[in-house]
Structure formats: structure tokens, C-alpha cells
Amino acid sequence: MFVFTGLFAQPGPNLIQTDQEIDWAYYEEKGIDPLAAERLVNRQGQSILEVIPPTGLLLMPESGDEKVVAFDPEDGALIDEFFFPGDDVNLTTPIHLQWNFNGTSFLISDQSMSVVQQFDTDGQFEETFAPQGGQDTDILQNIRGMYMRGDGRLLVTVSGGGNANAVAMFDTDGTYMGNFVDNGVGGLNGPWGIVYRPDTDDYLVSASGSSGVHRYDSDGEFIEMFATGLAFPQQMQLLDNGNVLVTNFSAPAGVYEFDSAGNQIGYYNIVGSLRGVQELGNGNIMVTNSSGAHIINRDNQLIQDQVISGQGRHLAFIKPLDIDFYTLTLEVEPEGAGTVQGGGSYPEDHMVTLTATPDIFYEFVNWTDADNDEVSDEASFDFQMPAEDVTLTANFSPLDSYFAHFTVLEDSDDEDPIEGATISIEGFDPVDTDQDGEASIQLPEGTFTATISATGYVSEEITVNIVDADVDIEVHMMDVILDPANLEITTEDLDPGEALLTWSDPSQVGEFRYDDGIVDAQLGFQGDWNSVMGAVHHHNAILNEITWQLTSEGGPHNQVKVWVLGLDAAGMPDRNNILYTAENVPNTDNEWMTYEFTDPVEAPEGFFIGLSYNGFLGLAVDDGVGEPWDFVPNTQFGVFDITDPGYAFTDISEWGFQVNYLLRGFGLDFGEVTFKEDPVVKESGPAPVFIPVDEPYHAGTPQNQSGQSKALVGFNVYLNDMDDPVAEEITETEYLFTDLPAGDHSAGVQTVYTTGMSEIVTIDFFIEGEPEVFEVTFNVEDEDGNPITDAVITFDGVEYDAGVYTFGDLDPGTYEYTVSKEGYEDVMGDVTVVDENVVVDIVLVEVTEPIVYPLPFYDDFEGYADHDDFIMNSDWTIIDANEDGFNWFLHYDETDDINVMASR
């Protein structure tokens, strides 16, 4: 049982709990399975094969149960789950299997045990082959891939111990002979796989620490890096055509395909965290990882998931060494009339399926041998290989062919011819119509689908039937009917009741581009759908389309993803402001492709247009030189993972590239946008790969559907009633409404073509009327109801002359007032005006004069002094009167003391 720091293991297979993220690359380097809490070995596993088939086997060490699994090398089918039964004593982390020199035993490198073990052909352990005498970490430690040379010397990659970062060499007895590649030569760090290339007499060594594939001569001297930028390469395979497949364990994980010069030509990442790789006889690819063995194809599709589960390691093609193989050569007559499959090297009596596929203008006749004798009249048949080299020819005969004559016209009353319309039928070269709208395609008998496209028109798809004669086909095309855009209403500086409606002509489309149209190279990430490359345009725009050109590098790119982003305050792509995305957009390499947005994309603050692909993008670029197409900093960007804020949008010049993508937008251009903040651009994430083309070539001119058509008639204008226009087919892009009543209104515009009309685009607006004012009138009377005509009124803080009782031109609101007249008490208050005139009734009350009584005070009345008189008012109350003639008064003064006095 293995115990790892930070991991809690439970008994049972592959059961584990952890609160920590597993560093898979670390365990891969060390050859330890972090999920193998307890190794379970199926000791009942028995091999079902008595002999190795003449056509060989694909053998894969499975390090979970320390066994070897066998597959069919033609299609990857599982043949024997226990070609080697499990052996947890002599194997711990088996990586790679090879024949020994004379083909009598198998050698297996074990990463953890740091030895090469030898097993017989029944899978029984024989001995430790290397190093002789057993484990010696000064020679081998943390070993991986192997290669058996023609002279019987075994090469083993070494990553750890006293001989780290080398390729060790052993003789046919397992005796250490020193290093074929000395420690660290050429920057070698963490070697994994090794292959020999006879055509160039050199060796390729993949290395995880140095993130690439190193190239060495036949003496082990470093020549150059064959491939760079690989995060964790493991096994490699040399193909018959000279291409090299390389697996990459860490992101961006997948299978990379390089040509013989080290140029990447493919990337397939439908399965991740890869270890082993082998091209199958049917052209598919088997890959392995920690979940087992899987089959993919070069269209990046998963053909079969988990042919077998388990800890899959490197794959080895093994065939009996004592069997003679013979060459089966297939030819086509006449040349170019079709294709054939099934040729190769096979042992005597092997049955191989041969298939002949005719070209569209031919039909299959028969197969003949070198003496021109017929072998078969079936296009596909099984052929038994004799004990000699054989050449077979697939014979084809031409079919009768006829012409489909196309005439492409406008779908209008005049039926004007459309020049430059492209007619495409799958399998045939496209043709363009001439000034009369005519073009022809030669076709064999049959039924075909033709697609007709032209700038400014809706594409048409028709069925063409060819039977015994030429055919004439007339196609009528509708205009691409575009809505008017950017509607605005203004009433400023106009007379009352007027409103000016303006809009943009949607057919006046601008092109947003940086490239000069010449393909000088391709630039792309080895990434996935979130690895985006594109360009920034600091323009207020409404976008209708995007067009691009991808090279075949890393392809074929059958589908791409389209991105449109807004910009941030510094004019940089804003990953949090996605204006538009479209997945599974069809693409054809080395051609301009155009995608029309389902709805116009409004980008008032500028925009970023970009593409991504699940693999190597291969986006074409120019050389960034030559006015007016010189490279401009902060326009061409890339981001390795748009979903991860840890990866920033990076100006490609930060990676050392000053080129322009062949990537353009089409739409309405309302002028440049300025930004207050300065952009902060720094290199972030893996750099894209730059691959020059053999010779620069002109990319041609993209076709866009948004261009102006001569069938545009004008515009209809509507007001409130969207059924009856107030103006029809005007050519101006503005209209002045007059004599409009106050209130809410709605205006509309539609484009009119000879073949139809757009939807009505509307905008709401409001017309201000003359402001309504009101008046307040005061009705002033005395207590008896008699009018008072000379009162003075202070209204809204202003004192008016006596007798001014009406105040007009008042807006709705609340106003304060005071009504005054000498001899009367003032009346104060406020009045609220809402939506009508107001009358305020005021009653003025006279002021009462105090009564004076000249009564003496008596000295003997305690507490009071003599007074000459006494003022009688409301503050005093008579409380008693007696026969002595005294009146008694009660008064509360301001201090609440009670004062009492008497008077006669």
C-alpha cells in the first residue's frame, strides 16, 4: 500500500478522498499513481493467445494491475486483456515494452523499480535485464521509454538519480555501455520517449522538463530542437510518411502531429492527459492515459472511449521476428481516376481487404494483376497475400458527362442578371457567373445539390438532375434585405411640433481590417475552444458579419467558434462583456469564410472580433509591413483561456510577433472611439506558434453579404400608424415631421428593395406642448360679509398694491400669502395650484380696543400698590361682586402666580 502526504486512502480500487488539488504532473514524473490507494492484481488473468499473429499486436503495459494488454493493430480492438498476467512482484510501474534483440523475450522498462525486466513470450518473469546485477540508481532511475537499435544495443531514457537527463545504452546482455546521450546535452531535461528515423539517420527524444522534442545525430550529439512549446511530451511514433506523432500529458494536452521538418500539421485533443500513441492500420489513432486506451481520428473525434480501462502506458507494435513480409502495391488506371486502400507489407496467406473508390467522373471496372489478368470485379474484396511482392491495379472507365448551364437573375420585375455569383457543387471546382449572369459546370449523370451565392443576395440551394443531356437552370436571387440602423430623433433647435428622424443606410457597409490580403504565415495556439485570437477595432459600430481565412496548418478545421467582445475603459478586449458568440461555425481551410450574425451586433464603445478552435487554430497572417497595412500595436491579441482571468489578453508583439490576422468585420462605422485610460499589456500564458508558409500568396477577396445591392430602392417612413407610410421610397436618410401635437409618438423606417422590404424599425419620442399656467384670486370680506377692496396682499414673497387680488401665470405648486388691512387682524396661509385656477376666500376680523377703568386701589389690599386706573381686558376675570360695591378679579400672570385685586 502506498501512503501519500495529504491523501486519505480507503481500501478498494481507486478510492481516494482529498481536500488538496493533485499535482498530476508531479506524480507522472515520479511514476506514482496518486489514486492507487491499494494495488489490486487480478491473478486469475490468463492469456488467450498461444502465438503472436503474423500481422502483429499492439501491446500496452497497464500499471494499475501490472499486466500487459494486447490490441489489434489494424482497428485497435481488444484481443487479450491478459497478454501478460498481473505481476506485482517484478513490476510496479511498467511503462514501455520491446522485443529483446533476437525476438525470444520481451523487455519492459519499470519507472519506479528503475530497471528493465525480461519476460518470456508467455508473460513469465525471467530476469532483470538491465542494469546487469540489479537496480543501480547511478545508472537507471525514474526510467521511461526505450529503443532497440539494429546492432542489438538498448537505449533507455533516464530522468533521475546519478545519471539524470540522459539516454543510457546497454549491450545484448544488459551490460551498461555508458550513455548514448550524455547528461543534459542539448538542454535535455526529463526525457521520456525515443525514436530513430532511418531516412535522416537521427534520433528524437521527447522531454517533459525541457518541454519539447530534441534531435540528436547517430552519435548522440545534439543537432537542434525538433519541436518546442510542449508542456509534457511523452511517447512518440514515427509514421511511414515521415510524420511524427507526439503525446502531451499536460495542458494543452493532446496528440501533436509534425512533418519530418518539425512543422506542426495537426493537433487532436479530444482525449486529455495522454501518455501513449500509435497510428492504427485503418488510419485512426489509439491513445492511452490514466483511464485506459481510447481511439480517436484526425478530425478530433472520439471513435471509441475506453477500449479497456486502467492505467494505460506507452504502446508498442510487436510482430514475430522470424516471419517474412511481402509488399502489396496498389495502382490506379487511368491515373487520377480514383483512390485505392489496402496496400502495405503482409506475411504469406494474410487476408487483406482492398477497396477502390472511383472519382466522380469514373466508374470502377475491375482489379488486374501485373499480367493484366482480372483478379476481381468487386470494388472491395479480400485478397490473400502470396509469398512474394504483388502489384494490383484498380481500373476505372470514364462516365458520360453533361453541362449544367446556370443563369442567375434578380428576383425582381426587371430580372437583371447577377454578375459574380458563385455556383458551388461538392466535389467540383466552383464557377462564377459572367456579366450576363451565366456559368456552366460539367457533371456526370446523377443528382447534385448546387449552392449559389452572391454579394448582397440571399444564398440559394437547388437540386440539379443530370440525365442523358445538358440542362438549363434559371436561378432567381432575393436581395439580402437589411434593416435600417441607428435611428435617432431630435427636437432641439426646431419649431414647436417638429421632430427630425435620421437613420443609417444599412447597405453602406464599412470594412474593418488590418491585413493586406497576403498570407505570409500562420499563427495559432495549441489550445481549445477557449483559446481565442483576434483583433481590436476602436470604432463605434454595428456589425453584420465577420470574415476570416485559416490555413490547413493543424487542420482540417471543419468548425470554428466566433467571438465578439466589447472593450474596457482602456480599449482592451473585455472578457466580461461578450457581445456575441457562435459555435460550430463551418470552415474550409485556405478560403475566405464569411459568417453573418443572426442579429446586428451593436458596439458603441468599440469591439474585438476573434476565433477559436479545438486544436491548433492556424489563423493566416500577413507580414505586418507596407502602408497602409503596417502592424499597429494593441490591435492583434491572443488569450490562451478566455474563461480564466489568470490568462490576460496579450498583444502579440509581446510574444515577438508583428503581423496582422486575416480577420475582418463588416458593418456600419460611426467613427473612432477614444479611451481615457492607457492599456496595460503584458505577456501572459503560452505563446502562440508561428509557422511561415513556403511562399506568400494572395488570399483573394472575401465575399460579404452586407454589401450594397443595386436593387435598393429607398426607404418608407411611418408615424404612429405602422400600416400607412407618410413617405415612400425616399432616398434620403432623414425625415422632418411637422405640426405634431404635444404628447407621445412613434416613428418607423423600413428599407425597400426591388425584391422586398425589411421589417419596420421604430423609435418612440415625445413632443412638448405650450406650458399651461393658472391664476389665484382672493375674495376678501369682513365678518359681516361686506367686501373689502383695499386690503394689501403679500403673495409668494412679494407685496402688491392695495386692491390687487388676482395673481396669474402660475405653474402648478404651493404659494404662501398674507392678507393685511389696518384695523384688522392679518390672515396668513398657503394655497396649492394643481391643474386649475383657484379662488381663496378671506375674512378679515377687526382688532378690539381695550376698556380702561379709572378705579383706585386700596392701600390695605395686600400685595398691590395704588394705581390710577385699571385696564380691563380678557386677561382679567370678574369672579365676585358684593354689596360693598367691590368687584373681585382673578389674573394669571406670565409666571403663573395668582393675582387677586378688588375694585369698586
Coordinates of N, CA and C in Angstrom, one line a residue, residues 388-497:
E388 N 5.2 -13.5 -52.1 CA 6.0 -12.7 -53.0 C 5.4 -11.3 -53.0
D389 N 6.2 -10.3 -53.5 CA 5.7 -9.0 -53.7 C 4.6 -9.0 -54.9
V390 N 3.6 -8.2 -54.7 CA 2.5 -8.2 -55.7 C 2.1 -6.7 -56.0
T391 N 1.8 -6.5 -57.3 CA 1.2 -5.2 -57.7 C -0.1 -5.5 -58.3
L392 N -1.2 -4.8 -57.8 CA -2.5 -4.9 -58.4 C -3.0 -3.5 -58.8
T393 N -3.8 -3.5 -59.9 CA -4.2 -2.2 -60.5 C -5.8 -2.2 -60.4
A394 N -6.3 -1.1 -59.9 CA -7.7 -0.8 -59.9 C -8.0 0.0 -61.2
N395 N -8.9 -0.6 -62.1 CA -9.2 0.0 -63.4 C -10.5 0.7 -63.3
F396 N -10.6 1.9 -63.9 CA -11.8 2.7 -64.0 C -12.1 3.1 -65.4
S397 N -13.3 3.4 -65.7 CA -13.7 3.9 -67.0 C -14.5 5.2 -66.9
P398 N -14.3 6.1 -67.8 CA -15.0 7.4 -67.7 C -16.5 7.3 -67.9
L399 N -17.2 8.1 -67.2 CA -18.7 8.2 -67.3 C -19.0 9.3 -68.4
D400 N -20.2 9.1 -68.9 CA -20.7 10.2 -69.8 C -21.0 11.4 -68.9
S401 N -20.7 12.6 -69.4 CA -20.9 13.8 -68.6 C -21.6 14.9 -69.5
Y402 N -22.3 15.8 -68.8 CA -23.1 16.8 -69.5 C -22.8 18.1 -68.7
F403 N -23.4 19.2 -69.3 CA -23.2 20.5 -68.7 C -24.5 21.0 -68.1
A404 N -24.4 21.6 -66.9 CA -25.5 22.3 -66.3 C -25.2 23.8 -66.5
H405 N -26.1 24.4 -67.3 CA -25.9 25.8 -67.7 C -26.8 26.7 -66.7
F406 N -26.1 27.5 -65.9 CA -26.9 28.3 -65.0 C -27.0 29.8 -65.5
T407 N -28.2 30.4 -65.3 CA -28.4 31.8 -65.5 C -29.0 32.3 -64.2
V408 N -28.3 33.3 -63.6 CA -28.6 33.8 -62.3 C -29.1 35.2 -62.4
L409 N -30.4 35.5 -62.0 CA -31.1 36.7 -62.1 C -31.6 37.2 -60.8
E410 N -31.9 38.6 -60.8 CA -32.5 39.1 -59.6 C -34.0 38.7 -59.6
D411 N -34.5 38.4 -58.4 CA -35.9 38.1 -58.2 C -36.7 39.4 -58.2
S412 N -36.8 40.1 -59.3 CA -37.5 41.3 -59.4 C -38.2 41.4 -60.7
D413 N -39.0 42.5 -60.9 CA -39.7 42.6 -62.2 C -38.8 42.7 -63.4
D414 N -37.6 43.4 -63.2 CA -36.7 43.6 -64.3 C -35.8 42.3 -64.5
E415 N -35.7 41.5 -63.5 CA -34.8 40.3 -63.6 C -33.5 40.6 -64.2
D416 N -32.8 41.5 -63.6 CA -31.5 41.9 -64.1 C -30.5 40.7 -63.8
P417 N -29.5 40.5 -64.7 CA -28.5 39.4 -64.4 C -27.6 39.8 -63.3
I418 N -27.1 38.8 -62.5 CA -26.2 39.0 -61.4 C -24.8 38.5 -61.8
E419 N -23.9 39.4 -61.9 CA -22.5 39.0 -62.3 C -21.8 38.7 -61.0
G420 N -20.9 37.7 -61.1 CA -20.0 37.3 -60.0 C -20.7 36.4 -58.9
A421 N -21.9 35.9 -59.3 CA -22.4 34.9 -58.4 C -21.6 33.6 -58.4
T422 N -21.4 33.0 -57.3 CA -20.6 31.7 -57.2 C -21.5 30.5 -57.2
I423 N -21.3 29.5 -58.0 CA -22.0 28.3 -58.0 C -21.1 27.2 -57.5
S424 N -21.5 26.5 -56.4 CA -20.7 25.5 -55.8 C -21.5 24.2 -55.7
I425 N -20.8 23.1 -56.2 CA -21.3 21.8 -56.0 C -20.2 20.9 -55.4
E426 N -20.5 20.2 -54.3 CA -19.5 19.5 -53.6 C -18.8 18.5 -54.5
G427 N -17.4 18.5 -54.5 CA -16.6 17.7 -55.3 C -16.2 18.3 -56.6
F428 N -16.7 19.5 -56.9 CA -16.3 20.1 -58.2 C -15.8 21.6 -57.9
D429 N -15.0 22.1 -58.8 CA -14.5 23.4 -58.6 C -15.6 24.4 -58.8
P430 N -15.7 25.4 -57.9 CA -16.8 26.4 -58.1 C -16.6 27.3 -59.3
V431 N -17.7 27.8 -59.9 CA -17.6 28.7 -61.0 C -18.3 30.0 -60.7
D432 N -18.0 31.1 -61.4 CA -18.6 32.4 -61.2 C -19.3 32.8 -62.5
T433 N -20.5 33.5 -62.3 CA -21.2 34.0 -63.4 C -20.6 35.2 -64.1
D434 N -20.8 35.3 -65.4 CA -20.3 36.4 -66.2 C -21.3 37.6 -66.1
Q435 N -21.0 38.6 -67.0 CA -21.8 39.8 -66.9 C -23.3 39.6 -67.3
D436 N -23.5 38.5 -68.0 CA -24.9 38.1 -68.3 C -25.5 37.2 -67.3
G437 N -24.8 36.9 -66.2 CA -25.3 36.1 -65.1 C -25.2 34.6 -65.4
E438 N -24.3 34.2 -66.4 CA -24.3 32.8 -66.8 C -23.0 32.1 -66.4
A439 N -23.1 30.8 -66.2 CA -21.9 30.0 -65.9 C -22.3 28.5 -66.1
S440 N -21.3 27.7 -66.3 CA -21.6 26.2 -66.6 C -20.7 25.4 -65.8
I441 N -21.2 24.2 -65.4 CA -20.4 23.2 -64.7 C -20.6 21.8 -65.4
Q442 N -19.5 21.1 -65.7 CA -19.6 19.8 -66.3 C -19.9 18.8 -65.2
L443 N -20.9 17.9 -65.4 CA -21.3 16.9 -64.3 C -21.6 15.6 -65.0
P444 N -21.4 14.5 -64.3 CA -21.8 13.2 -64.7 C -23.3 13.0 -64.5
E445 N -23.9 11.9 -64.9 CA -25.3 11.7 -64.6 C -25.4 11.5 -63.1
G446 N -26.6 12.0 -62.7 CA -26.8 11.9 -61.2 C -27.6 13.1 -60.7
T447 N -27.8 13.1 -59.4 CA -28.5 14.2 -58.7 C -27.5 14.9 -57.8
F448 N -27.4 16.3 -57.9 CA -26.5 17.1 -57.2 C -27.2 18.3 -56.6
T449 N -26.6 18.8 -55.5 CA -27.0 20.0 -54.9 C -26.1 21.1 -55.2
A450 N -26.6 22.2 -55.7 CA -25.8 23.4 -56.1 C -26.2 24.5 -55.1
T451 N -25.2 25.2 -54.6 CA -25.4 26.4 -53.8 C -24.9 27.6 -54.6
I452 N -25.8 28.6 -54.7 CA -25.5 29.8 -55.4 C -25.4 31.0 -54.5
S453 N -24.3 31.7 -54.4 CA -24.2 32.8 -53.5 C -23.6 34.0 -54.3
A454 N -24.0 35.2 -53.8 CA -23.5 36.5 -54.4 C -23.6 37.6 -53.4
T455 N -22.7 38.5 -53.5 CA -22.7 39.6 -52.6 C -24.0 40.4 -52.7
G456 N -24.6 40.6 -51.5 CA -25.8 41.4 -51.5 C -27.1 40.6 -51.7
Y457 N -26.9 39.2 -51.8 CA -28.1 38.4 -52.1 C -28.2 37.2 -51.2
V458 N -29.4 36.7 -51.0 CA -29.6 35.6 -50.1 C -29.2 34.3 -50.9
S459 N -28.3 33.5 -50.3 CA -27.9 32.3 -51.0 C -29.0 31.3 -51.3
E460 N -28.9 30.7 -52.5 CA -29.9 29.7 -52.9 C -29.4 28.3 -53.0
E461 N -30.2 27.3 -52.7 CA -29.7 25.9 -52.8 C -30.7 25.2 -53.7
I462 N -30.3 24.6 -54.8 CA -31.2 23.9 -55.7 C -30.7 22.5 -56.0
T463 N -31.6 21.7 -56.5 CA -31.2 20.3 -56.9 C -31.1 20.3 -58.4
V464 N -30.0 19.6 -58.9 CA -29.7 19.5 -60.3 C -29.7 18.0 -60.7
N465 N -30.6 17.7 -61.6 CA -30.7 16.3 -62.1 C -30.1 16.2 -63.5
I466 N -29.1 15.4 -63.7 CA -28.4 15.2 -65.0 C -28.8 13.8 -65.5
V467 N -29.5 13.8 -66.6 CA -30.0 12.5 -67.3 C -29.8 12.6 -68.8
D468 N -28.8 12.1 -69.4 CA -28.7 11.9 -70.8 C -28.6 13.2 -71.6
A469 N -28.5 14.4 -71.0 CA -28.4 15.6 -71.7 C -28.0 16.8 -70.8
D470 N -27.6 17.9 -71.5 CA -27.3 19.1 -70.8 C -28.6 19.7 -70.3
V471 N -28.5 20.5 -69.2 CA -29.7 21.1 -68.6 C -29.5 22.6 -68.5
D472 N -30.6 23.4 -68.6 CA -30.5 24.8 -68.4 C -31.3 25.1 -67.1
I473 N -30.6 25.9 -66.2 CA -31.2 26.2 -64.9 C -31.2 27.7 -64.7
E474 N -32.4 28.2 -64.3 CA -32.5 29.6 -64.1 C -32.7 29.8 -62.6
V475 N -31.9 30.7 -62.0 CA -31.9 30.9 -60.5 C -32.3 32.4 -60.3
H476 N -33.3 32.6 -59.5 CA -33.7 34.0 -59.1 C -33.3 34.2 -57.6
M477 N -32.5 35.3 -57.4 CA -32.0 35.5 -56.1 C -32.6 36.8 -55.4
M478 N -33.0 36.6 -54.2 CA -33.5 37.7 -53.4 C -32.4 38.5 -52.8
D479 N -32.6 39.8 -52.7 CA -31.6 40.7 -52.1 C -31.5 40.3 -50.6
V480 N -30.3 40.5 -50.0 CA -30.1 40.5 -48.6 C -30.8 41.8 -48.0
I481 N -32.0 41.6 -47.5 CA -32.8 42.7 -47.0 C -32.3 43.1 -45.6
L482 N -31.7 44.3 -45.5 CA -31.2 44.7 -44.2 C -32.0 45.8 -43.6
D483 N -32.2 45.7 -42.3 CA -33.0 46.8 -41.6 C -32.2 48.1 -41.6
P484 N -32.9 49.2 -41.6 CA -32.2 50.5 -41.3 C -31.7 50.5 -39.9
A485 N -30.6 51.2 -39.7 CA -29.9 51.2 -38.4 C -29.8 52.6 -37.8
N486 N -29.5 52.6 -36.5 CA -29.1 53.8 -35.8 C -30.1 54.9 -35.9
L487 N -31.4 54.5 -35.7 CA -32.5 55.5 -35.7 C -32.3 56.5 -34.5
E488 N -32.5 57.8 -34.8 CA -32.4 58.9 -33.8 C -33.5 59.9 -34.1
I489 N -34.0 60.5 -33.0 CA -35.0 61.6 -33.1 C -34.5 62.8 -32.4
T490 N -34.6 64.0 -33.0 CA -34.2 65.2 -32.3 C -35.3 66.3 -32.5
T491 N -35.5 67.1 -31.4 CA -36.4 68.2 -31.5 C -35.7 69.5 -31.1
E492 N -34.5 69.5 -30.8 CA -33.8 70.7 -30.4 C -33.6 71.6 -31.6
D493 N -33.7 72.9 -31.3 CA -33.5 74.0 -32.3 C -34.5 73.8 -33.5
L494 N -35.6 73.2 -33.2 CA -36.7 73.1 -34.2 C -37.9 73.9 -33.7
D495 N -38.8 74.2 -34.6 CA -40.0 74.9 -34.3 C -40.9 73.9 -33.5
P496 N -41.9 74.5 -32.7 CA -42.8 73.7 -32.0 C -43.5 72.7 -32.9
G497 N -43.7 71.5 -32.4 CA -44.4 70.5 -33.2 C -43.5 69.8 -34.3

